[in-house]
Tab-separated table of C-alpha atoms in Angstrom:
chain	number	residue	atom	x	y	z
W	93	MET	CA	11.058	-16.030	3.143
W	94	ILE	CA	9.488	-12.626	3.040
W	95	LYS	CA	8.153	-12.064	-0.519
W	96	GLU	CA	5.897	-9.035	0.370
W	97	ILE	CA	4.278	-7.101	3.080
W	98	THR	CA	0.908	-5.646	2.712
W	99	ILE	CA	-0.485	-2.559	4.609
W	100	LEU	CA	-4.248	-2.459	5.274
W	101	PRO	CA	-5.727	1.045	5.801
W	102	GLY	CA	-6.160	2.559	9.177
W	103	LYS	CA	-7.673	5.934	10.097
W	104	ASP	CA	-6.432	9.596	9.908
W	105	LYS	CA	-6.500	11.863	12.857
W	106	ASN	CA	-10.169	12.702	12.217
W	107	GLU	CA	-11.021	9.036	12.284
W	108	ASN	CA	-11.584	8.896	8.529
W	109	LYS	CA	-10.683	5.741	6.645
W	110	GLU	CA	-7.436	6.067	4.648
W	111	ILE	CA	-7.963	6.263	0.853
W	112	PHE	CA	-6.018	3.043	-0.325
W	113	ASP	CA	-7.417	-0.475	-0.230
W	114	GLN	CA	-4.006	-2.042	0.412
W	115	ILE	CA	-0.354	-1.114	-0.206
W	116	THR	CA	1.856	-4.173	-0.999
W	117	LEU	CA	5.615	-3.888	-1.029
W	118	LYS	CA	7.767	-6.612	-2.644
W	119	ALA	CA	11.238	-7.838	-1.966
W	120	GLY	CA	13.714	-5.709	-3.588
W	121	GLU	CA	11.582	-2.497	-3.579
W	122	THR	CA	12.503	0.790	-2.131
W	123	ILE	CA	9.920	3.201	-0.834
W	124	SER	CA	10.043	6.645	0.645
W	125	ILE	CA	7.539	8.100	2.869
W	126	VAL	CA	7.396	11.914	2.573
W	127	GLY	CA	5.188	14.837	4.169
W	128	PRO	CA	5.359	17.505	6.694
W	129	THR	CA	6.546	16.955	10.202
W	130	GLY	CA	3.458	15.572	12.238
W	131	SER	CA	1.828	14.117	9.222
W	132	GLY	CA	2.336	10.476	10.423
W	133	LYS	CA	5.367	9.223	8.696
W	134	THR	CA	7.093	7.648	11.851
W	135	ALA	CA	3.743	6.404	12.926
W	136	PHE	CA	3.533	4.569	9.461
W	137	ILE	CA	6.796	2.724	9.872
W	138	THR	CA	6.289	2.077	13.509
W	139	ASP	CA	3.149	0.179	12.467
W	140	ILE	CA	5.276	-1.921	10.130
W	141	GLU	CA	7.899	-2.379	12.909
W	142	LEU	CA	5.218	-3.424	15.493
W	143	LEU	CA	3.427	-5.528	12.820
W	144	ALA	CA	0.303	-3.812	13.862
W	145	GLN	CA	-2.888	-5.722	14.091
W	146	GLY	CA	-5.249	-2.917	14.526
W	147	ASP	CA	-3.840	-2.254	17.901
W	148	THR	CA	-1.809	0.953	17.434
W	149	SER	CA	-3.074	4.444	17.248
W	150	THR	CA	-3.626	4.355	13.481
W	151	GLY	CA	-5.560	1.094	13.314
W	152	ARG	CA	-3.704	-0.362	10.457
W	153	TYR	CA	-2.938	-4.030	9.894
W	154	ILE	CA	0.267	-5.363	8.595
W	155	LEU	CA	0.363	-8.728	6.659
W	156	ILE	CA	3.399	-10.789	5.800
W	157	ASN	CA	3.041	-12.720	2.549
W	158	GLY	CA	-0.688	-12.020	2.581
W	159	GLU	CA	-1.210	-13.484	6.171
W	160	SER	CA	-1.369	-12.147	9.580
W	161	PRO	CA	1.972	-12.629	11.500
W	162	THR	CA	2.078	-15.129	14.329
W	163	ASP	CA	2.752	-14.187	17.912
W	164	GLU	CA	6.237	-15.413	17.785
W	165	ARG	CA	6.936	-13.288	14.602
W	166	ARG	CA	5.577	-10.323	16.475
W	167	TYR	CA	7.247	-10.633	19.752
W	168	ASP	CA	10.333	-12.744	19.432
W	169	PRO	CA	13.203	-10.547	18.186
W	170	ALA	CA	15.010	-13.513	16.735
W	171	GLN	CA	11.999	-14.055	14.438
W	172	LYS	CA	11.250	-10.579	13.642
W	173	PRO	CA	11.793	-9.879	9.943
W	174	ILE	CA	12.128	-6.120	10.553
W	175	ALA	CA	14.995	-3.809	11.596
W	176	MET	CA	14.139	-0.226	12.084
W	177	ILE	CA	16.658	2.603	12.606
W	178	THR	CA	14.836	5.273	14.462
W	179	GLN	CA	15.648	8.876	14.964
W	180	ASN	CA	17.144	8.205	18.414
W	181	THR	CA	20.593	9.721	18.957
W	182	LYS	CA	20.741	8.475	22.463
W	183	CYS	CA	21.203	4.993	24.028
W	184	PHE	CA	20.442	4.606	27.728
W	185	ALA	CA	21.827	1.138	28.352
W	186	ASP	CA	24.889	1.131	30.658
W	187	LEU	CA	26.809	-1.197	28.558
W	188	SER	CA	30.013	-1.005	26.328
W	189	VAL	CA	29.605	-1.030	22.517
W	190	GLU	CA	31.079	-4.630	22.612
W	191	GLU	CA	28.402	-5.756	25.287
W	192	PHE	CA	25.647	-4.128	23.423
W	193	PHE	CA	26.414	-5.840	20.280
W	194	ASN	CA	27.045	-9.166	22.007
W	195	ILE	CA	23.598	-9.078	23.873
W	196	HIS	CA	21.772	-8.024	20.746
W	197	ALA	CA	23.502	-10.815	18.705
W	198	ARG	CA	22.241	-13.168	21.311
W	199	ALA	CA	18.564	-11.661	21.137
W	200	ARG	CA	18.733	-12.277	17.304
W	201	LYS	CA	20.324	-15.812	17.760
W	202	ILE	CA	23.472	-14.962	15.766
W	203	ASN	CA	26.396	-17.183	16.803
W	204	LYS	CA	29.170	-15.747	14.602
W	205	LYS	CA	31.994	-14.482	16.705
W	206	GLN	CA	33.084	-12.064	13.984
W	207	ILE	CA	29.840	-10.204	14.312
W	208	VAL	CA	30.914	-7.745	16.858
W	209	THR	CA	34.003	-6.540	14.944
W	210	ASP	CA	32.219	-6.496	11.561
W	211	THR	CA	29.384	-4.269	12.977
W	212	LEU	CA	31.868	-1.884	14.738
W	213	GLU	CA	33.825	-1.688	11.486
W	214	LEU	CA	30.741	-0.851	9.535
W	215	ALA	CA	29.689	1.546	12.096
W	216	ASN	CA	33.099	3.321	11.797
W	217	LYS	CA	32.478	3.650	8.058
W	218	PHE	CA	29.791	6.070	8.825
W	219	THR	CA	31.216	8.335	11.509
W	220	GLY	CA	33.930	10.765	11.754
W	221	GLU	CA	35.482	10.006	15.125
W	222	LYS	CA	35.986	6.349	15.488
W	223	ILE	CA	33.999	4.367	18.127
W	224	LYS	CA	35.944	1.940	20.259
W	225	PRO	CA	34.567	-1.483	21.540
W	226	HIS	CA	35.030	-0.474	25.171
W	227	HIS	CA	33.331	2.846	24.879
W	228	LYS	CA	30.113	3.054	26.895
W	229	VAL	CA	27.164	3.403	24.410
W	230	THR	CA	25.775	6.149	26.762
W	231	ILE	CA	28.656	8.394	26.027
W	232	LEU	CA	28.696	8.160	22.262
W	233	SER	CA	27.690	11.523	20.308
W	234	GLY	CA	24.409	11.631	18.524
W	235	GLY	CA	26.089	10.876	15.125
W	236	GLN	CA	28.073	7.899	16.548
W	237	THR	CA	24.945	6.466	18.148
W	238	ARG	CA	23.106	6.701	14.830
W	239	SER	CA	26.032	5.088	13.021
W	240	LEU	CA	26.180	2.281	15.636
W	241	LEU	CA	22.297	1.789	15.339
W	242	ILE	CA	22.552	1.698	11.405
W	243	ALA	CA	25.323	-0.809	11.380
W	244	ASP	CA	23.567	-2.765	14.120
W	245	ALA	CA	20.395	-2.940	12.021
W	246	LEU	CA	22.103	-3.815	8.819
W	247	LEU	CA	24.365	-6.850	10.326
W	248	ILE	CA	22.861	-7.879	13.632
W	249	GLY	CA	19.177	-7.025	12.939
W	250	ALA	CA	19.874	-8.236	9.422
W	251	ALA	CA	16.304	-8.371	8.520
W	252	PRO	CA	14.594	-8.725	5.114
W	253	ILE	CA	12.641	-5.512	5.857
W	254	ILE	CA	14.625	-2.262	6.804
W	255	LEU	CA	12.956	0.880	7.917
W	256	LEU	CA	15.039	3.964	8.000
W	257	ASP	CA	13.790	7.044	9.930
W	258	GLU	CA	15.313	10.187	8.569
W	259	ILE	CA	18.768	8.706	7.867
W	260	GLU	CA	19.957	11.975	6.296
W	261	ASN	CA	20.034	13.594	9.732
W	262	ALA	CA	22.521	11.106	10.955
W	263	GLY	CA	25.628	13.044	9.673
W	264	ILE	CA	26.652	9.950	7.603
W	265	PHE	CA	27.647	10.035	4.018
W	266	LYS	CA	24.749	9.831	1.520
W	267	GLN	CA	26.795	7.741	-0.826
W	268	GLU	CA	26.737	4.904	1.663
W	269	VAL	CA	22.845	5.168	1.761
W	270	ILE	CA	22.678	5.080	-1.931
W	271	GLU	CA	24.703	1.853	-1.919
W	272	ILE	CA	22.164	0.389	0.593
W	273	ILE	CA	19.404	1.235	-1.846
W	274	ARG	CA	21.093	-0.239	-4.971
W	275	SER	CA	22.482	-3.520	-3.608
W	276	THR	CA	19.576	-5.109	-1.969
W	277	SER	CA	16.882	-7.784	-2.263
W	278	LYS	CA	15.362	-6.299	0.853
W	279	ILE	CA	12.267	-4.142	1.266
W	280	ILE	CA	13.661	-0.784	2.339
W	281	ILE	CA	11.509	2.038	3.435
W	282	PHE	CA	12.880	5.539	4.075
W	283	VAL	CA	11.202	8.194	5.966
W	284	THR	CA	12.775	11.288	4.485
W	285	HIS	CA	12.892	15.010	3.887
W	286	ASP	CA	15.824	14.482	1.427
W	287	PRO	CA	14.961	15.020	-2.236
W	288	VAL	CA	17.787	12.728	-3.482
W	289	ILE	CA	16.592	9.857	-1.449
W	290	ALA	CA	12.964	10.421	-2.096
W	291	LEU	CA	13.580	10.564	-5.925
W	292	LEU	CA	15.731	7.489	-5.992
W	293	THR	CA	13.114	5.245	-4.426
W	294	LYS	CA	10.664	3.379	-6.609
W	295	LYS	CA	7.568	4.413	-4.832
W	296	ARG	CA	6.665	7.406	-2.682
W	297	LEU	CA	3.974	7.598	-0.194
W	298	ILE	CA	2.819	11.144	0.711
W	299	MET	CA	1.568	11.523	4.046
W	300	GLY	CA	-0.931	14.082	5.726
W	301	ASN	CA	-3.079	14.403	8.906
W	302	GLY	CA	-1.997	10.950	9.951
W	303	ALA	CA	-2.921	9.107	6.799
W	304	VAL	CA	-1.434	8.174	3.503
W	305	LYS	CA	-2.679	10.755	0.971
W	306	LYS	CA	-1.096	9.763	-2.225
W	307	ILE	CA	1.078	6.968	-3.792
W	308	LEU	CA	3.361	7.934	-6.504
W	309	CYS	CA	5.882	5.753	-8.745
W	310	GLN	CA	9.178	7.141	-9.722
W	311	ASN	CA	8.994	8.357	-13.447
W	312	GLU	CA	11.734	8.692	-15.951
W	313	ALA	CA	12.209	12.481	-15.445
W	314	GLU	CA	12.424	12.020	-11.753
W	315	SER	CA	14.967	9.316	-12.169
W	316	GLY	CA	17.173	11.764	-14.299
W	317	ALA	CA	16.509	14.550	-11.831
W	318	ALA	CA	17.747	12.229	-8.973
W	319	GLN	CA	20.946	11.573	-10.885
W	320	ASN	CA	21.758	15.340	-11.385
W	321	LEU	CA	20.833	16.036	-7.625
W	322	LEU	CA	23.223	13.288	-6.564
W	323	LYS	CA	26.103	14.865	-8.494
W	324	PHE	CA	25.420	18.145	-6.752
W	325	ASP	CA	25.259	16.252	-3.423
W	326	GLN	CA	28.706	14.802	-4.089
W	327	LYS	CA	30.171	18.239	-4.744
W	328	MET	CA	28.399	19.665	-1.575
W	329	GLY	CA	29.997	16.646	0.180
W	330	VAL	CA	33.537	17.572	-0.812
W	331	ILE	CA	33.174	21.066	0.461
W	332	ARG	CA	31.547	19.758	3.701
W	333	GLU	CA	34.271	17.379	4.350
W	334	ASN	CA	36.955	19.866	3.643
W	335	LEU	CA	35.325	22.185	6.179
W	336	ARG	CA	35.004	19.495	8.656
W	337	ALA	CA	38.805	18.654	8.356
W	338	GLY	CA	39.735	22.362	8.994
W	339	TYR	CA	40.684	23.355	5.558
W	340	GLU	CA	40.096	26.652	4.083
W	341	ILE	CA	37.847	26.743	1.126
W	342	THR	CA	39.770	28.124	-1.862
W	343	GLN	CA	38.655	29.532	-5.125
W	344	GLU	CA	40.028	26.524	-6.950
W	345	LEU	CA	37.975	24.111	-4.675
W	346	VAL	CA	34.691	25.929	-5.242
W	347	SER	CA	35.277	26.354	-9.028
W	348	ALA	CA	36.184	22.788	-9.319
W	349	ASN	CA	33.097	21.759	-7.761
W	350	PHE	CA	30.409	24.364	-8.730
W	351	ALA	CA	31.834	25.350	-12.082
X	181	MET	CA	-13.484	-13.084	39.426
X	182	LYS	CA	-10.206	-12.570	37.447
X	183	LEU	CA	-7.213	-11.110	39.287
X	184	LEU	CA	-4.330	-8.991	37.852
X	185	VAL	CA	-1.452	-7.906	40.102
X	186	ILE	CA	0.562	-5.138	38.480
X	187	ALA	CA	3.954	-4.345	39.970
X	188	GLY	CA	6.816	-2.298	39.110
X	189	PRO	CA	8.979	0.804	40.276
X	190	PRO	CA	7.504	4.127	40.552
X	191	SER	CA	6.845	6.178	37.346
X	192	VAL	CA	7.426	3.416	34.959
X	193	GLY	CA	3.845	3.570	33.597
X	194	LYS	CA	1.865	1.181	35.662
X	195	THR	CA	-1.162	3.393	35.753
X	196	SER	CA	-0.923	4.322	32.234
X	197	LEU	CA	-1.044	0.771	31.498
X	198	THR	CA	-3.901	0.197	33.880
X	199	LYS	CA	-6.031	2.867	32.105
X	200	GLN	CA	-5.517	1.139	28.831
X	201	ILE	CA	-6.717	-2.178	30.274
X	202	ILE	CA	-9.767	-0.495	31.963
X	203	LYS	CA	-10.531	1.271	28.696
X	204	ARG	CA	-10.429	-2.028	26.801
X	205	PHE	CA	-12.617	-3.984	29.218
X	206	GLN	CA	-14.870	-1.408	31.116
X	207	LYS	CA	-17.934	-1.818	28.641
X	208	GLU	CA	-17.814	-5.614	28.915
X	209	ILE	CA	-17.125	-6.362	32.609
X	210	LYS	CA	-17.062	-4.762	36.098
X	211	ILE	CA	-13.657	-3.754	37.071
X	212	ALA	CA	-12.343	-2.905	40.660
X	213	TYR	CA	-8.958	-1.271	41.293
X	214	LEU	CA	-6.797	-1.326	44.470
X	215	LYS	CA	-3.582	0.716	44.897
X	216	ILE	CA	-1.082	-0.281	47.576
X	217	ASP	CA	1.347	2.649	48.291
X	218	VAL	CA	3.403	3.947	50.930
X	219	VAL	CA	3.032	7.814	51.596
X	220	LYS	CA	0.821	9.149	48.879
X	221	ALA	CA	-1.240	7.947	45.919
X	222	PHE	CA	-3.754	9.632	43.812
X	223	GLU	CA	-4.473	6.812	41.250
X	224	ASP	CA	-7.613	5.611	42.945
X	225	ILE	CA	-9.313	9.106	42.734
X	226	GLU	CA	-7.947	9.434	39.152
X	227	LEU	CA	-9.366	6.281	37.827
X	228	ARG	CA	-12.641	6.663	39.728
X	229	LYS	CA	-13.189	10.115	38.157
X	230	GLU	CA	-12.067	8.986	34.672
X	231	PHE	CA	-13.791	5.548	34.498
X	232	HIS	CA	-16.362	5.566	37.252
X	233	ILE	CA	-15.168	2.150	38.490
X	234	LEU	CA	-14.873	0.872	42.001
X	235	THR	CA	-11.580	1.853	43.433
X	236	LYS	CA	-9.546	1.784	46.873
X	237	LYS	CA	-6.175	2.654	48.137
X	238	VAL	CA	-4.177	1.507	51.126
X	239	TYR	CA	-1.091	3.216	52.616
X	240	SER	CA	1.304	1.030	54.231
X	241	GLY	CA	2.748	3.868	56.297
X	242	ASP	CA	5.524	2.637	58.623
X	243	LEU	CA	4.897	-0.923	57.639
X	244	CYS	CA	6.845	-2.736	54.799
X	245	PRO	CA	4.455	-2.055	51.690
X	246	ASP	CA	4.931	-5.674	50.686
X	247	HIS	CA	4.170	-6.878	54.071
X	248	ALA	CA	1.149	-4.728	54.188
X	249	GLY	CA	0.008	-5.912	50.817
X	250	VAL	CA	0.186	-9.529	51.980
X	251	MET	CA	-1.814	-8.655	55.124
X	252	ILE	CA	-4.719	-6.764	53.372
X	253	MET	CA	-5.005	-8.610	50.118
X	254	GLY	CA	-7.351	-11.218	51.694
X	255	ASP	CA	-9.766	-8.513	52.672
X	256	ALA	CA	-9.369	-6.786	49.417
X	257	ILE	CA	-10.397	-9.790	47.465
X	258	GLU	CA	-13.436	-10.155	49.584
X	259	TRP	CA	-14.356	-6.621	48.998
X	260	ALA	CA	-13.875	-6.856	45.267
X	261	GLU	CA	-15.954	-10.117	45.220
X	262	SER	CA	-18.737	-8.819	47.306
X	263	ASN	CA	-19.179	-5.966	44.843
X	264	ASN	CA	-19.560	-8.370	42.039
X	265	THR	CA	-16.345	-7.572	40.343
X	266	ASP	CA	-15.267	-9.463	37.154
X	267	LEU	CA	-11.764	-8.212	36.977
X	268	PHE	CA	-9.897	-7.058	40.035
X	269	ILE	CA	-6.655	-5.051	39.272
X	270	ILE	CA	-4.196	-4.654	42.152
X	271	GLU	CA	-1.494	-2.086	41.638
X	272	SER	CA	1.537	-2.264	44.037
X	273	ALA	CA	4.148	0.236	44.457
X	274	GLY	CA	7.007	-2.114	44.783
X	275	LEU	CA	9.690	-0.428	46.538
X	276	CYS	CA	12.686	-2.297	48.012
X	277	LEU	CA	12.280	-4.774	45.036
X	278	ARG	CA	13.145	-7.889	47.126
X	279	CYS	CA	9.526	-9.119	47.226
X	280	SER	CA	6.995	-9.873	44.590
X	281	PRO	CA	3.235	-9.319	45.263
X	282	TYR	CA	2.181	-12.141	42.696
X	283	LEU	CA	-0.273	-15.009	43.644
X	284	ASN	CA	-0.454	-18.545	42.367
X	285	GLN	CA	-3.622	-17.661	40.429
X	286	GLY	CA	-4.669	-14.902	38.064
X	287	LEU	CA	-1.852	-12.908	36.333
X	288	GLY	CA	1.190	-11.251	37.668
X	289	LEU	CA	2.617	-8.473	35.595
X	290	ILE	CA	5.667	-6.538	35.847
X	291	VAL	CA	6.091	-3.116	34.181
X	292	LEU	CA	9.504	-2.005	33.120
X	293	SER	CA	10.565	1.274	31.687
X	294	SER	CA	12.795	1.250	28.496
X	295	ILE	CA	14.899	3.883	30.019
X	296	ALA	CA	15.125	2.722	33.584
X	297	GLY	CA	18.509	1.098	32.983
X	298	ILE	CA	19.736	-2.098	31.333
X	299	HIS	CA	20.548	-3.857	34.688
X	300	ALA	CA	16.989	-3.085	36.121
X	301	PRO	CA	15.554	-6.526	35.408
X	302	GLU	CA	18.394	-8.265	37.220
X	303	LYS	CA	18.228	-5.942	40.162
X	304	MET	CA	14.527	-6.343	40.580
X	305	GLY	CA	14.807	-10.086	41.345
X	306	ALA	CA	11.553	-11.743	42.285
X	307	MET	CA	9.493	-9.072	40.907
X	308	VAL	CA	10.611	-10.044	37.447
X	309	SER	CA	11.445	-13.748	37.886
X	310	LEU	CA	8.108	-14.598	39.341
X	311	ALA	CA	5.922	-12.539	37.011
X	312	ASP	CA	3.856	-14.205	34.179
X	313	ILE	CA	4.100	-11.121	31.868
X	314	ALA	CA	6.579	-8.327	31.390
X	315	VAL	CA	5.361	-5.063	29.764
X	316	VAL	CA	8.075	-2.717	28.579
X	317	THR	CA	6.958	0.871	28.453
X	318	LYS	CA	8.061	4.004	26.775
X	319	ILE	CA	9.428	2.215	23.682
X	320	ASP	CA	9.053	5.274	21.701
X	321	LEU	CA	12.037	6.746	23.398
X	322	ILE	CA	14.639	4.179	22.465
X	323	SER	CA	15.747	2.487	19.404
X	324	GLN	CA	14.720	-1.004	18.303
X	325	ALA	CA	18.122	-2.373	18.808
X	326	GLU	CA	18.156	-1.121	22.441
X	327	ARG	CA	14.795	-2.524	23.035
X	328	GLU	CA	15.799	-5.883	21.810
X	329	VAL	CA	18.863	-5.720	24.113
X	330	LEU	CA	16.606	-4.890	27.146
X	331	ILE	CA	14.375	-7.790	26.173
X	332	GLN	CA	17.192	-10.166	25.947
X	333	LYS	CA	18.296	-9.131	29.503
X	334	ILE	CA	14.668	-9.672	30.846
X	335	LYS	CA	14.747	-13.166	29.169
X	336	GLU	CA	17.955	-14.032	30.857
X	337	VAL	CA	16.320	-13.367	34.282
X	338	HIS	CA	13.111	-15.164	33.221
X	339	GLN	CA	13.239	-17.260	30.283
X	340	ASN	CA	9.600	-18.088	29.944
X	341	ILE	CA	8.034	-14.651	30.678
X	342	ILE	CA	5.697	-13.332	28.161
X	343	LEU	CA	7.193	-10.178	26.857
X	344	LEU	CA	5.159	-7.095	25.439
X	345	GLU	CA	6.343	-3.721	24.344
X	346	THR	CA	4.114	-0.658	24.377
X	347	ASN	CA	3.821	3.012	24.455
X	348	ALA	CA	1.313	2.910	27.396
X	349	LEU	CA	0.196	6.533	26.744
X	350	GLN	CA	-1.167	5.403	23.349
X	351	GLY	CA	-1.686	1.878	24.324
X	352	THR	CA	0.140	0.255	21.257
X	353	SER	CA	0.407	-3.413	20.788
X	354	LEU	CA	-1.500	-4.460	23.789
X	355	GLN	CA	-3.747	-6.904	22.044
X	356	ARG	CA	-1.827	-9.838	23.332
X	357	LEU	CA	-2.242	-8.722	27.006
X	358	TYR	CA	-5.996	-8.242	26.393
X	359	ASP	CA	-6.142	-11.859	25.129
X	360	LEU	CA	-4.267	-13.072	28.188
X	361	ILE	CA	-6.560	-11.177	30.573
X	362	GLU	CA	-9.645	-12.433	28.705
X	363	LYS	CA	-8.269	-16.136	28.809
X	364	SER	CA	-7.077	-16.072	32.483
X	365	ALA	CA	-9.054	-18.291	34.794
X	366	PRO	CA	-11.212	-17.023	37.643
X	367	ILE	CA	-9.453	-17.277	40.986
X	368	ASN	CA	-10.479	-19.483	43.975
X	369	LYS	CA	-9.933	-17.413	47.107
X	370	GLU	CA	-9.750	-20.372	49.266
X	371	THR	CA	-6.483	-21.620	47.763
X	372	LEU	CA	-4.660	-18.196	47.011
X	373	LEU	CA	-1.037	-18.319	47.967
X	374	LEU	CA	1.957	-16.070	47.346
X	375	LYS	CA	4.112	-17.285	44.590
X	376	GLY	CA	7.275	-16.432	46.406
X	377	SER	CA	8.217	-16.349	50.002
X	378	PRO	CA	8.973	-12.746	50.724
X	379	PRO	CA	11.918	-11.731	52.935
X	380	LEU	CA	9.789	-9.218	54.716
X	381	GLY	CA	11.509	-7.066	57.249
X	382	THR	CA	8.780	-6.668	59.815
X	383	CYS	CA	11.160	-5.749	62.600
X	384	THR	CA	11.113	-2.991	64.925
X	385	ILE	CA	13.200	-0.597	62.734
X	386	CYS	CA	10.594	-1.065	59.815
X	387	VAL	CA	7.869	0.010	62.215
X	388	GLY	CA	9.582	3.169	63.447
X	389	LYS	CA	11.780	2.556	66.308
X	390	LYS	CA	14.878	4.881	65.791
X	391	GLU	CA	17.164	3.916	68.474
X	392	ILE	CA	20.604	2.669	67.254
X	393	GLY	CA	21.956	-0.765	68.507
X	394	TRP	CA	20.584	-4.148	68.500
X	395	LYS	CA	19.727	-4.113	72.339
X	396	HIS	CA	17.024	-1.744	71.529
X	397	HIS	CA	15.385	-3.936	68.879
X	398	PHE	CA	13.347	-7.073	68.303
X	399	GLY	CA	13.247	-9.263	65.309
X	400	VAL	CA	16.450	-10.474	63.484
X	401	VAL	CA	19.242	-8.791	65.496
X	402	LYS	CA	22.842	-8.405	64.292
X	403	LYS	CA	25.933	-7.706	66.376
X	404	LEU	CA	29.086	-5.899	64.995
X	405	ASP	CA	31.325	-9.079	65.618
X	406	GLY	CA	29.080	-11.747	64.550
X	407	LEU	CA	26.587	-12.529	61.727
X	408	ALA	CA	23.790	-12.566	64.093
X	409	ALA	CA	23.153	-12.568	67.833
X	410	ASP	CA	23.158	-15.938	69.605
X	411	TYR	CA	19.565	-16.264	69.105
X	412	LEU	CA	18.622	-15.335	65.656
X	413	TYR	CA	15.288	-13.766	66.559
X	414	ARG	CA	14.548	-11.577	69.521
X	415	GLY	CA	11.048	-11.499	70.523
X	416	GLU	CA	7.775	-13.565	70.505
């Protein structure tokens, strides 16, 4: 059981120690990592994904339930408690979608036959043009690849800690993401530039120069603002989907949404 | 003296990984490095300049590079030992992928690139199946899911291989490799043997005879209408 993970400080780009003593994230918590590009956001979640033991460029240590992870936990995918959805929009493996899921399920020691169909079904909820089981993963579009990887992380990775790197760029519906945030006993960490996602998470880490600069907790005003932004976002979504489907945007549609 | 044999196809990150290993150990122990390549190699000069360690290179030229490796390795180990080396790193180009340069002592390490293709581990045969450690490089370029699929493929070729993933340019997550090197026993050069028997093609074609037709060649000869000549091997 993963109750919590602890991040011990590393160094910023000028070799100065980070300002915090330790950051502990508990099961059921959602956290966002924000900051300018190049500030160390991806490096932060990569440290968690690799269960860094002072052997990454940042020098951070990651503890699970207060202890250093065993070698098995670090290196055996079947025991790894972490699934990360990276910014990758490309797969290089010369495999069909079905083979890809099957091999990954073997790596994660999942024997459920249904897993391939379930994962594909979930991926197809996120993407516009449907992915077929016989498609080669190498020919999928950027958005399809990300949908596939998100579904894979949720169902095959199925880990108690989920790391999501700029999921808003995936071209998927934010509503689905919000659902992930709400219905979980997992630790979920978002690297994000999206104000809605950032405001909806309980904790925010602000990055700069390769280090954590500040840790904020969501306050009441922010929680209200997030709800308002979410409504705007849904309205934007309606227009976006109409455009994508080839409809003309009418006066009625605009006034219904932005009146 | 400890021995580390690093193999893998060109441009997967063998030298980047070697640099991380040297960086980690150079203050504590004396390191020597040998590069075996076919036509051109610069790594020996590069590493000598950057780390001021003892380096050497061998070109196999017209000879099969793995064959050349087997031939010169005895001398090379004597050379390293006579220079009081604590850790001897041999980097092999690894070209036709049928052989493996690993020995029955020290560590044999295969370097694989994340983006080299999912079937690479199977295609590389002995170079993967006889290695002690596999290091997968360039992991920052692919997703975690794809990395795990690749790892699974490697495990299906060699179940007990020790698997590590790294971004060799930054040297991430290599602590376990350093521990393995530290713990590896010193070699005894009297009892060194190749781990696998390599099917080395040391025939007249390999060494540069260009004539067409079996009548012009020595070694294992093959006729059009049969698997092999009446005599399997022509020559002494």
